[in-house]
Short mmCIF file of C-alpha atoms in Angstrom, two decimals:
data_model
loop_
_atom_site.label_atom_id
_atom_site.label_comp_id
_atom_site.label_asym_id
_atom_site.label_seq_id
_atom_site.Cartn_x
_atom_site.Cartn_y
_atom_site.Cartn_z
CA UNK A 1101 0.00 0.00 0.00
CA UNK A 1102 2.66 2.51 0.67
CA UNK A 1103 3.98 1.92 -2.62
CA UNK A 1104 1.28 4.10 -4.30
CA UNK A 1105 1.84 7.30 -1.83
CA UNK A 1106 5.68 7.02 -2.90
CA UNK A 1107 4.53 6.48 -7.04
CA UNK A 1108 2.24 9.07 -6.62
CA UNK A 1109 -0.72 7.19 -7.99
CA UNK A 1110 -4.13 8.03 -6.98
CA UNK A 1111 -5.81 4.72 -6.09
CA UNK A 1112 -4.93 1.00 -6.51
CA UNK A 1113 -7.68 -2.08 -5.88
CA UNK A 1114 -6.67 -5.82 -6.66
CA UNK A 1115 -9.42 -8.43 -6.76
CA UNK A 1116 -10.35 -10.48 -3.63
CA UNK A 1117 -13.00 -13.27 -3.37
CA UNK A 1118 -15.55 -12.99 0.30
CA UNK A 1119 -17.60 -10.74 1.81
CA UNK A 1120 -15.19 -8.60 3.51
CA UNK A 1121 -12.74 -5.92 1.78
CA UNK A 1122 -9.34 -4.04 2.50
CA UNK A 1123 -9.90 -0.21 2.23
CA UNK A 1124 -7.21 2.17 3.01
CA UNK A 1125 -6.09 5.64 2.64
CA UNK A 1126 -2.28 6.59 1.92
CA UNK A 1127 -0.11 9.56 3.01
CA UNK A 1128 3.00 10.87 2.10
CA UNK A 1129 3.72 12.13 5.77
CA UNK A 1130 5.45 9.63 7.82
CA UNK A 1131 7.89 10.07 10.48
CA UNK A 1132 11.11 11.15 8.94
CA UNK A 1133 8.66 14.11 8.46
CA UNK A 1134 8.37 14.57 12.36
CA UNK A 1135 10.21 18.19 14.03
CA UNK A 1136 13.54 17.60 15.63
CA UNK A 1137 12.83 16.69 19.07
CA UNK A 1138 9.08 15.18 18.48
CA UNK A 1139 9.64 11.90 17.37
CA UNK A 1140 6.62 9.93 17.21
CA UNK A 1141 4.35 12.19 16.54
CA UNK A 1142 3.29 10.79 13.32
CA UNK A 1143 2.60 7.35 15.01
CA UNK A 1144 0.79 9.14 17.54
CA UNK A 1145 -1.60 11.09 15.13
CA UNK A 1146 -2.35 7.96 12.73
CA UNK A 1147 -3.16 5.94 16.11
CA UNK A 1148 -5.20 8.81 17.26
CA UNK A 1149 -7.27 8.74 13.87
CA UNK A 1150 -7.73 5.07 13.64
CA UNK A 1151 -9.24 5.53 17.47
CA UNK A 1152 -11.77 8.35 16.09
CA UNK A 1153 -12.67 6.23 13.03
CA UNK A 1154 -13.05 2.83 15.14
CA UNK A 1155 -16.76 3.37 16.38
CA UNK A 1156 -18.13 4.82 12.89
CA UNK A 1157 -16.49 1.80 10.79
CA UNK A 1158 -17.37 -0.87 14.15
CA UNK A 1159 -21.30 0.44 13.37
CA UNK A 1160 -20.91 -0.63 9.91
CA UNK A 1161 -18.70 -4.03 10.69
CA UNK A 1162 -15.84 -3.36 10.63
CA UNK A 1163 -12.77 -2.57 12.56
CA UNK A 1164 -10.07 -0.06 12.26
CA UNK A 1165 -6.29 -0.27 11.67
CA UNK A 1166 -3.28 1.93 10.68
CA UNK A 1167 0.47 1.79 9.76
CA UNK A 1168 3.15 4.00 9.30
CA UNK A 1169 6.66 4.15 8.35
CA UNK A 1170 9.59 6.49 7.40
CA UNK A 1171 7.89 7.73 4.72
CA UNK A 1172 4.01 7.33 4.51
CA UNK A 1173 0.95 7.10 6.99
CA UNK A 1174 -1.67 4.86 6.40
CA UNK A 1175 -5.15 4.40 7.83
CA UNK A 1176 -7.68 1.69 6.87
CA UNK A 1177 -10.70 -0.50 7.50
CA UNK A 1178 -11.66 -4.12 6.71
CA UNK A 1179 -14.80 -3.75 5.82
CA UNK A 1180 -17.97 -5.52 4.15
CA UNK A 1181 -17.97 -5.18 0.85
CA UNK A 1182 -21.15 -3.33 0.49
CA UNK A 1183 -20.13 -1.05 3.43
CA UNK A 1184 -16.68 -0.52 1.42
CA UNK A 1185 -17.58 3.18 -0.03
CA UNK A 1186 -19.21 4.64 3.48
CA UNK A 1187 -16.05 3.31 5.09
CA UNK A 1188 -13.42 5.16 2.49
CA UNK A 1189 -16.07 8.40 3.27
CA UNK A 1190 -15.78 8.34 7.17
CA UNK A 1191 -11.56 7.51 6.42
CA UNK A 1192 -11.44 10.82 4.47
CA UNK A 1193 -14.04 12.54 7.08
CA UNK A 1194 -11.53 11.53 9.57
CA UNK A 1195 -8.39 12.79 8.18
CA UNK A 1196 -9.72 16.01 7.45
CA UNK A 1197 -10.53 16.89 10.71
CA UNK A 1198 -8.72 17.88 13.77
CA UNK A 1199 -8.16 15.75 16.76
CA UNK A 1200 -9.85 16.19 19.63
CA UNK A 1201 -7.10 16.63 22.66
CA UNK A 1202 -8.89 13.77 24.84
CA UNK A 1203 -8.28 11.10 21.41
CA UNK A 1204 -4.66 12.22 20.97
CA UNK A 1205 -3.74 11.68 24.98
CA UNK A 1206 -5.18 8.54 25.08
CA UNK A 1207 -2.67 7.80 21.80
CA UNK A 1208 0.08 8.92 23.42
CA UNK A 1209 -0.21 6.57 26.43
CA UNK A 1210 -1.05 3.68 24.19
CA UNK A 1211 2.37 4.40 22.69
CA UNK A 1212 4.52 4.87 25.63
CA UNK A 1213 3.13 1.78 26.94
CA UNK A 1214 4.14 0.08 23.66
CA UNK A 1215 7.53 1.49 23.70
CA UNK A 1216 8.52 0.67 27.35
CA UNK A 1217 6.93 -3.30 26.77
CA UNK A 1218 7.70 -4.28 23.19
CA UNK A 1219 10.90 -6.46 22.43
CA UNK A 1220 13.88 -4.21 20.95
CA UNK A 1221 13.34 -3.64 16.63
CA UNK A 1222 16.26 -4.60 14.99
CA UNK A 1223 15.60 -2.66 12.08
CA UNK A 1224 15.33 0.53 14.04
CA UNK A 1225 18.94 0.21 15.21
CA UNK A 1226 19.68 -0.76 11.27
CA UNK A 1227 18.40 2.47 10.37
CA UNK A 1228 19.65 4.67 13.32
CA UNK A 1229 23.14 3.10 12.20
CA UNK A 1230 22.70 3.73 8.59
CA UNK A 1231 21.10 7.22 8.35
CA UNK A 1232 23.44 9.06 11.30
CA UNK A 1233 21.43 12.22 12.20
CA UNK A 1234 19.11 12.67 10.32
CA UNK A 1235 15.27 12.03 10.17
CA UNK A 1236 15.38 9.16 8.56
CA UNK A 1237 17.49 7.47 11.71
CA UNK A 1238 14.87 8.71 13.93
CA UNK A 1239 12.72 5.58 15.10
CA UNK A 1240 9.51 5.59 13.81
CA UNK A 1241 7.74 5.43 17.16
CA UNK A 1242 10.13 8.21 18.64
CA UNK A 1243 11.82 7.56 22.31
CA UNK A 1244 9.91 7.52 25.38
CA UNK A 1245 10.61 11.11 26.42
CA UNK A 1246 9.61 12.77 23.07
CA UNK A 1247 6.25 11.01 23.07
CA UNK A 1248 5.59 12.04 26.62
CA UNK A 1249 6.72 15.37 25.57
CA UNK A 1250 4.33 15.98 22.33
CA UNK A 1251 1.09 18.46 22.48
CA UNK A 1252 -1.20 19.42 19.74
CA UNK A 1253 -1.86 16.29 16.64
CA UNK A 1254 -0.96 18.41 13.44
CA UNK A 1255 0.91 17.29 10.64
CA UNK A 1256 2.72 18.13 7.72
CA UNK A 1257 -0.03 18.64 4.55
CA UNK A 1258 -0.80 15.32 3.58
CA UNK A 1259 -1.86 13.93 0.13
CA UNK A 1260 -3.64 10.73 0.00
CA UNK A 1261 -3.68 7.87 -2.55
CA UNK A 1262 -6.16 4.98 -2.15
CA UNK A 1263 -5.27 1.03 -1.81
CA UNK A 1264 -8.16 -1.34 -1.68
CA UNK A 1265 -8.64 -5.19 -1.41
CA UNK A 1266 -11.61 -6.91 -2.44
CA UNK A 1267 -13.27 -3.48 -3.65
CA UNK A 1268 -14.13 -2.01 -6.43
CA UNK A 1269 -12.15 0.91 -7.84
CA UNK A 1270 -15.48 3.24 -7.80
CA UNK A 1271 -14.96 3.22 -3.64
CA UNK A 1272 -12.68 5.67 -4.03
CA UNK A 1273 -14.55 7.84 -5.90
CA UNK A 1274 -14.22 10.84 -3.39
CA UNK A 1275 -10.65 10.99 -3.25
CA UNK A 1276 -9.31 14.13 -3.73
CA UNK A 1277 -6.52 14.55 -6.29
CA UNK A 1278 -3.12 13.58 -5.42
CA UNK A 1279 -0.30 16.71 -4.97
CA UNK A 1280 3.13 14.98 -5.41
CA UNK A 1281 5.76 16.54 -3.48
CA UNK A 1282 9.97 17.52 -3.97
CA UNK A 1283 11.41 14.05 -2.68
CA UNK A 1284 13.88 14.74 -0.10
CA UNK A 1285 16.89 11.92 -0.15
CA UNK A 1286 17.29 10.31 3.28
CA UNK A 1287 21.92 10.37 3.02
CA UNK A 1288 23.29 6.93 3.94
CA UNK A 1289 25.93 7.41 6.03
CA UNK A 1290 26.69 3.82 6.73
CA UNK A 1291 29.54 4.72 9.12
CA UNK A 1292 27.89 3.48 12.73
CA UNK A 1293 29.10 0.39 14.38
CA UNK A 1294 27.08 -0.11 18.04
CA UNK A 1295 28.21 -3.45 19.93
CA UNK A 1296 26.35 -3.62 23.28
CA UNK A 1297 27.17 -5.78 26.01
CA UNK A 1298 23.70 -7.30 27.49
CA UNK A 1299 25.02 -10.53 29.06
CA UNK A 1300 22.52 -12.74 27.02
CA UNK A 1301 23.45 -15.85 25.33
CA UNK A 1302 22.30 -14.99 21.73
CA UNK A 1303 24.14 -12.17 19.99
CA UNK A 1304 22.26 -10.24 17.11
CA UNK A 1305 24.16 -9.02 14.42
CA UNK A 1306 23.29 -6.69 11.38
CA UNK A 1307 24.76 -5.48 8.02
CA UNK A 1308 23.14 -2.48 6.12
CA UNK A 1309 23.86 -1.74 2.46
CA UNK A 1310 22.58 1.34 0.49
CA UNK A 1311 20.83 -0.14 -2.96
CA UNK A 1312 18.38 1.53 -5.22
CA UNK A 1313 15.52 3.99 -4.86
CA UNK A 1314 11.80 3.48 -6.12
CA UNK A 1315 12.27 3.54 -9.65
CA UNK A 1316 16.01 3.16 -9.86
CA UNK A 1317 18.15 0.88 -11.75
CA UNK A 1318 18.47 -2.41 -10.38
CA UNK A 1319 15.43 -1.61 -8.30
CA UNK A 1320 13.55 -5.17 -9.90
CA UNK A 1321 16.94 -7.33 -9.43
CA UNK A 1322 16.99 -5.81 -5.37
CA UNK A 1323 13.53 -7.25 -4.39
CA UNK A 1324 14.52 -10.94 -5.03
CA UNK A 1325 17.34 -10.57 -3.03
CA UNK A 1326 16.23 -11.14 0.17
CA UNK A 1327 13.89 -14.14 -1.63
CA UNK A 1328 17.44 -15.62 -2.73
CA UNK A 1329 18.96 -15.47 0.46
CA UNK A 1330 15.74 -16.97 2.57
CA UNK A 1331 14.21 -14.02 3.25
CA UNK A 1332 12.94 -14.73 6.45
CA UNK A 1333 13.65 -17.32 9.24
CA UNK A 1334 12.08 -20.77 8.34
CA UNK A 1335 9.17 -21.23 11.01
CA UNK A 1336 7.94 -24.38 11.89
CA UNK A 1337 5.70 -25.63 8.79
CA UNK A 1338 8.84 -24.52 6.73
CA UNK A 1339 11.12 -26.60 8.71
CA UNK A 1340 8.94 -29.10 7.49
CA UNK A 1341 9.90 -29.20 3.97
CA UNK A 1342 12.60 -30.63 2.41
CA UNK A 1343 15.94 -28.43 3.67
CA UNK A 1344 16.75 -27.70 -0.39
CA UNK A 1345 13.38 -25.80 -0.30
CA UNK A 1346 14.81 -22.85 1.84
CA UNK A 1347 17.32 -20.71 0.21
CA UNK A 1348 20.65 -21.13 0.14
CA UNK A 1349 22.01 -19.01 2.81
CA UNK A 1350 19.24 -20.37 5.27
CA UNK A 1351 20.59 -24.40 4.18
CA UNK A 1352 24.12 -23.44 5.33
CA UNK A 1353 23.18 -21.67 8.56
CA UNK A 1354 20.61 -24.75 9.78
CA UNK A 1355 23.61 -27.16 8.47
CA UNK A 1356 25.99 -25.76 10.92
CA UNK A 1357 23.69 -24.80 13.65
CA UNK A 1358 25.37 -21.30 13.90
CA UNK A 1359 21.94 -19.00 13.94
CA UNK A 1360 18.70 -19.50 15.88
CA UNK A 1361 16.90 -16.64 13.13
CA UNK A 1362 18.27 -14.58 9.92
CA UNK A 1363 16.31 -12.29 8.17
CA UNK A 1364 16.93 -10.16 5.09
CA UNK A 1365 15.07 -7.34 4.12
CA UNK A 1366 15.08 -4.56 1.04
CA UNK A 1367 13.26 -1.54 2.11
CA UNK A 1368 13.12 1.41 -0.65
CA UNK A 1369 10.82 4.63 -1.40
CA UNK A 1370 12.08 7.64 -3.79
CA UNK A 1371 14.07 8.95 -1.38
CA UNK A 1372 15.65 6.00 0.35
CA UNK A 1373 16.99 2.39 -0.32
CA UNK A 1374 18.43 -0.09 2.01
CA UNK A 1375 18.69 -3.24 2.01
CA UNK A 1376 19.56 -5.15 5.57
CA UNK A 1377 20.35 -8.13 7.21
CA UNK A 1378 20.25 -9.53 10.76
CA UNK A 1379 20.66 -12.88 12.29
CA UNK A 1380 21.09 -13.96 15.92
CA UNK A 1381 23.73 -16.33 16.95
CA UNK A 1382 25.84 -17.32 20.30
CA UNK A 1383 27.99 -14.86 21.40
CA UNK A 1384 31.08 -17.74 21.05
CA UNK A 1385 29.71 -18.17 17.11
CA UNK A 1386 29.81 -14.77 15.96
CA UNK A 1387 32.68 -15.40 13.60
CA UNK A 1388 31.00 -18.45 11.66
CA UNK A 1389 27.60 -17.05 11.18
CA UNK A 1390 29.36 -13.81 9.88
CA UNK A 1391 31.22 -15.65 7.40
CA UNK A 1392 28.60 -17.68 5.70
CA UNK A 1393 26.40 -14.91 5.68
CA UNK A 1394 28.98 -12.40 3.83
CA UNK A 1395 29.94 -15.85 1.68
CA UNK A 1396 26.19 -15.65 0.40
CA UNK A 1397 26.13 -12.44 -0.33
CA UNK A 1398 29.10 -12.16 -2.25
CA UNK A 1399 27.68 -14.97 -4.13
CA UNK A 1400 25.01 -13.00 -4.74
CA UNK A 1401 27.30 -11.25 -7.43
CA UNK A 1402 28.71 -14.14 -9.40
CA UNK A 1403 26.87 -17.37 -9.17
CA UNK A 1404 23.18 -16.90 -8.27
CA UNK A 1405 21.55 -20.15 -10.84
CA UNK A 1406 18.26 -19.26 -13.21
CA UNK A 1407 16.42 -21.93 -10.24
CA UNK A 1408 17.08 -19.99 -7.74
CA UNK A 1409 15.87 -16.82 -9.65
CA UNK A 1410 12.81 -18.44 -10.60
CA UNK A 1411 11.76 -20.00 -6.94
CA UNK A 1412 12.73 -16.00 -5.63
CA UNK A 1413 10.22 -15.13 -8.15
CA UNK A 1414 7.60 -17.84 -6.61
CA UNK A 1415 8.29 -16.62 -3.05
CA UNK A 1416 8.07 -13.01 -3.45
CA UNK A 1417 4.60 -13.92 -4.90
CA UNK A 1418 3.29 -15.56 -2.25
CA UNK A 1419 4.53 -13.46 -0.07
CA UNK A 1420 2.60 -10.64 -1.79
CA UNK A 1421 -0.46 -12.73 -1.88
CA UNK A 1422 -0.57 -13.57 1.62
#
């Protein structure tokens, strides 16, 4: 979905079979756009709306939910179908209005709960490492003292595209039209190295690469990367299958029993791309895990086969299908 606030389209459906539907609204504020010193406020706001939209869509049946990242907000509704255009309606209602002060409090807390309780994001300290002061290594939720600290729920202008599953492209009839803005390139520094000392058994390690933008060359090659390497950590119906299913880098890390998870991931809007990787080890394994994983990816260069191309292809498919 955030694809289409960083192409600048104005709406994007894609057929689904069942009664209920996927309705969401895109914008191209997210929280590299937040003020020095107010991280989080963009998480804040887009939880604040999907709290004032949640009992207009609930009468209808359906339930709220939002997202946002670096570079986009985005606030939705699963829906009935037949309910799918009154739900887009009270989305737009929503995000054209202010917030009341009681709805944006009660956001705030939800998030500081969810920052001092939720396990540490790896890809937050990826991005803090690879983007040295600047907004885009801000995290997205902000730190526990800027939340606490943030008053008032305005953002940025926002423009908003339209992403629907299961509807009809006619739901998104109202939308107003879509003001593309200067892109502002996030600079990759790429310079950090943080090693912390936490006493725990497993260490987690991470490499971070600057690769193409949205609409760069090599952008198409970048997205079956992480496909080729494994993409993900196998989970337990995966483990399942025969071990030459997984990729290759994920058959020589289970072979020598060197990482308990490794995950890749290529991350990319017009004014950023990065592609990452992270696995998690024993402390007295570092060395091991970090050489098959830079073996792979120098491999990645020279002797990548046509099969493994082609079963990329199959798993960044169902990936987007699911």
């Amino acid at each position: 979905m955030a694809a289409l606030a960083r192409a600048g389209a104005r709406f994007a459906t894609q057929p689904l079979r069942g009664p209920a539907c996927a309705v969401a609204l895109v914008g191209d504020v997210g929280s590299a756009a937040d003020p020095t010193g107010e991280g989080g406020r963009a998480a804040a706001v887009a939880r604040a709306r999907a709290a004032a939209a949640g009992p207009r869509l609930a009468a209808l049946g359906g339930a709220a939910f939002f997202d946002v990242d670096r570079d986009t907000t985005v606030l939705g509704a699963q829906i009935p179908k037949d309910k799918a255009h009154e739900a887009v309606r009270i989305l737009l209602d929503t995000v054209s209005k202010p917030l009341g002060d009681d709805t944006f409090e009660r956001a705030k807390q939800q998030q500081l709960q969810q920052l001092t309780t939720m396990e540490q994001d790896v890809s937050e300290l990826v991005y803090g490492c690879a983007y040295l002061d600047s907004p885009y290594g801000r995290p997205v939720l902000g730190t526990a003292a800027e939340v606490a600290a943030l008053s008032g729920s305005t953002l940025s202008k926002e423009s908003w595209a339209g992403a629907g599953i299961g509807c009809a492209d006619d739901v998104f009839g109202d939308l107003p039209e879509y003001e593309e803005k200067a892109v502002h390139e996030a600079i990759f520094t790429g310079s950090d190295v943080r090693i912390v000392d936490d006493a725990e058994p497993l260490a987690r390690v991470c490499l971070a690469y600057a690769f193409p933008k949205v609409g760069e060359p090599g952008e198409d090659a970048a997205t079956l990367l992480p496909y080729i390497l494994g993409t993900q950590t196998p989970s337990h119906e995966t483990r399942r299958e025969p071990l030459n299913a997984l990729g290759k880098l994920q058959r020589d890390l289970a072979e020598q029993g060197i990482a308990t998870a490794c995950d890749a991931v290529y991350s990319a809007s017009t004014g950023h791309g990065l592609f990452s990787i992270n696995w998690a080890c024993p402390d007295v394994r570092c060395e091991d895990a970090a050489y098959y994983v830079t073996a792979n990816l120098v491999r990645l260069s020279h002797t990548v086969s046509d099969a493994e191309v082609e079963a990329a292809r199959r798993a960044r498919a169902a990936a987007r299908a699911a």
